[in-house]
Amino acid sequence: MSLKNCLEFVYFAVVVVVLCSGVFAQDYYADVEINVDDSGFVDISGTTNHPDLNVEDSQKYTSKEGEYWTFNLTKEESFNFVYHLKLPGGASINYAKSSGDFRIETEQDDLVIVGYGEDTHLSITVQYQIVKEEDYTFLIILAILLGIAISY
């Protein structure tokens, strides 16, 4: 084999490798359920080929400043995704943004964000606060007992 033939072969091999590299590029997919509890712990389950999206009891994606919690899940790789994000009971959303389309729903009195996207990075950012309902049972019982005590 002559030097010219070797160079032509190497050139051809490089062109084939470059052209085929796009065929073998990793595309990620995710069809996941994301649950956030009132302490900021996150569980992610479902079907995905991204190694960071099988999470159990992690605070990696949440932070808290004052009374405001932030959930932030961002992956820069290209994704096809569907997600179902369930916030803790009593949550009130202040801000929500996603790299795909999303909607906010209620599910058994809990707020849920459902979203999807194609051929884009995966990004979900939600700022929320947990509004605790006051329990007035003790005050009601005390008022009844006080009323009974006064009436005697």
PDB file of C-alpha atoms in Angstrom, residues 66-115:
ATOM      1  CA  GLY A  66     -36.599  32.200  55.059  1.00  0.00           C
ATOM      2  CA  GLU A  67     -40.073  30.844  54.468  1.00  0.00           C
ATOM      3  CA  TYR A  68     -39.457  30.245  50.755  1.00  0.00           C
ATOM      4  CA  TRP A  69     -38.406  26.903  49.318  1.00  0.00           C
ATOM      5  CA  THR A  70     -36.879  26.518  45.848  1.00  0.00           C
ATOM      6  CA  PHE A  71     -36.899  23.318  43.833  1.00  0.00           C
ATOM      7  CA  ASN A  72     -34.348  23.477  41.004  1.00  0.00           C
ATOM      8  CA  LEU A  73     -33.632  20.556  38.678  1.00  0.00           C
ATOM      9  CA  THR A  74     -31.430  21.470  35.707  1.00  0.00           C
ATOM     10  CA  LYS A  75     -29.690  19.126  33.270  1.00  0.00           C
ATOM     11  CA  GLU A  76     -27.954  20.757  30.305  1.00  0.00           C
ATOM     12  CA  GLU A  77     -28.034  17.674  28.070  1.00  0.00           C
ATOM     13  CA  SER A  78     -30.672  17.289  25.350  1.00  0.00           C
ATOM     14  CA  PHE A  79     -33.825  15.578  26.634  1.00  0.00           C
ATOM     15  CA  ASN A  80     -37.226  14.312  25.689  1.00  0.00           C
ATOM     16  CA  PHE A  81     -39.088  14.469  28.992  1.00  0.00           C
ATOM     17  CA  VAL A  82     -42.373  14.214  30.812  1.00  0.00           C
ATOM     18  CA  TYR A  83     -42.546  14.957  34.524  1.00  0.00           C
ATOM     19  CA  HIS A  84     -45.102  14.997  37.313  1.00  0.00           C
ATOM     20  CA  LEU A  85     -43.857  17.178  40.200  1.00  0.00           C
ATOM     21  CA  LYS A  86     -45.851  16.897  43.422  1.00  0.00           C
ATOM     22  CA  LEU A  87     -45.227  19.611  46.007  1.00  0.00           C
ATOM     23  CA  PRO A  88     -45.800  19.139  49.748  1.00  0.00           C
ATOM     24  CA  GLY A  89     -49.254  19.551  51.246  1.00  0.00           C
ATOM     25  CA  GLY A  90     -50.119  23.186  51.948  1.00  0.00           C
ATOM     26  CA  ALA A  91     -47.678  24.487  49.313  1.00  0.00           C
ATOM     27  CA  SER A  92     -48.385  27.774  47.579  1.00  0.00           C
ATOM     28  CA  ILE A  93     -46.443  28.466  44.355  1.00  0.00           C
ATOM     29  CA  ASN A  94     -44.818  31.898  44.014  1.00  0.00           C
ATOM     30  CA  TYR A  95     -42.854  31.255  40.808  1.00  0.00           C
ATOM     31  CA  ALA A  96     -42.571  28.410  38.292  1.00  0.00           C
ATOM     32  CA  LYS A  97     -40.467  28.037  35.151  1.00  0.00           C
ATOM     33  CA  SER A  98     -39.644  25.054  32.942  1.00  0.00           C
ATOM     34  CA  SER A  99     -37.690  24.543  29.739  1.00  0.00           C
ATOM     35  CA  GLY A 100     -40.757  22.839  28.240  1.00  0.00           C
ATOM     36  CA  ASP A 101     -44.477  23.384  28.502  1.00  0.00           C
ATOM     37  CA  PHE A 102     -46.159  22.852  31.867  1.00  0.00           C
ATOM     38  CA  ARG A 103     -49.424  23.255  33.714  1.00  0.00           C
ATOM     39  CA  ILE A 104     -50.303  23.492  37.397  1.00  0.00           C
ATOM     40  CA  GLU A 105     -53.007  21.208  38.749  1.00  0.00           C
ATOM     41  CA  THR A 106     -54.406  20.127  42.085  1.00  0.00           C
ATOM     42  CA  GLU A 107     -54.416  16.501  43.089  1.00  0.00           C
ATOM     43  CA  GLN A 108     -56.172  15.642  46.357  1.00  0.00           C
ATOM     44  CA  ASP A 109     -55.606  19.227  47.597  1.00  0.00           C
ATOM     45  CA  ASP A 110     -51.883  19.120  46.709  1.00  0.00           C
ATOM     46  CA  LEU A 111     -50.314  21.232  43.960  1.00  0.00           C
ATOM     47  CA  VAL A 112     -48.848  19.298  41.055  1.00  0.00           C
ATOM     48  CA  ILE A 113     -46.859  20.594  38.090  1.00  0.00           C
ATOM     49  CA  VAL A 114     -47.029  18.454  34.957  1.00  0.00           C
ATOM     50  CA  GLY A 115     -44.619  19.250  32.148  1.00  0.00           C
TER      51      GLY A 115
END
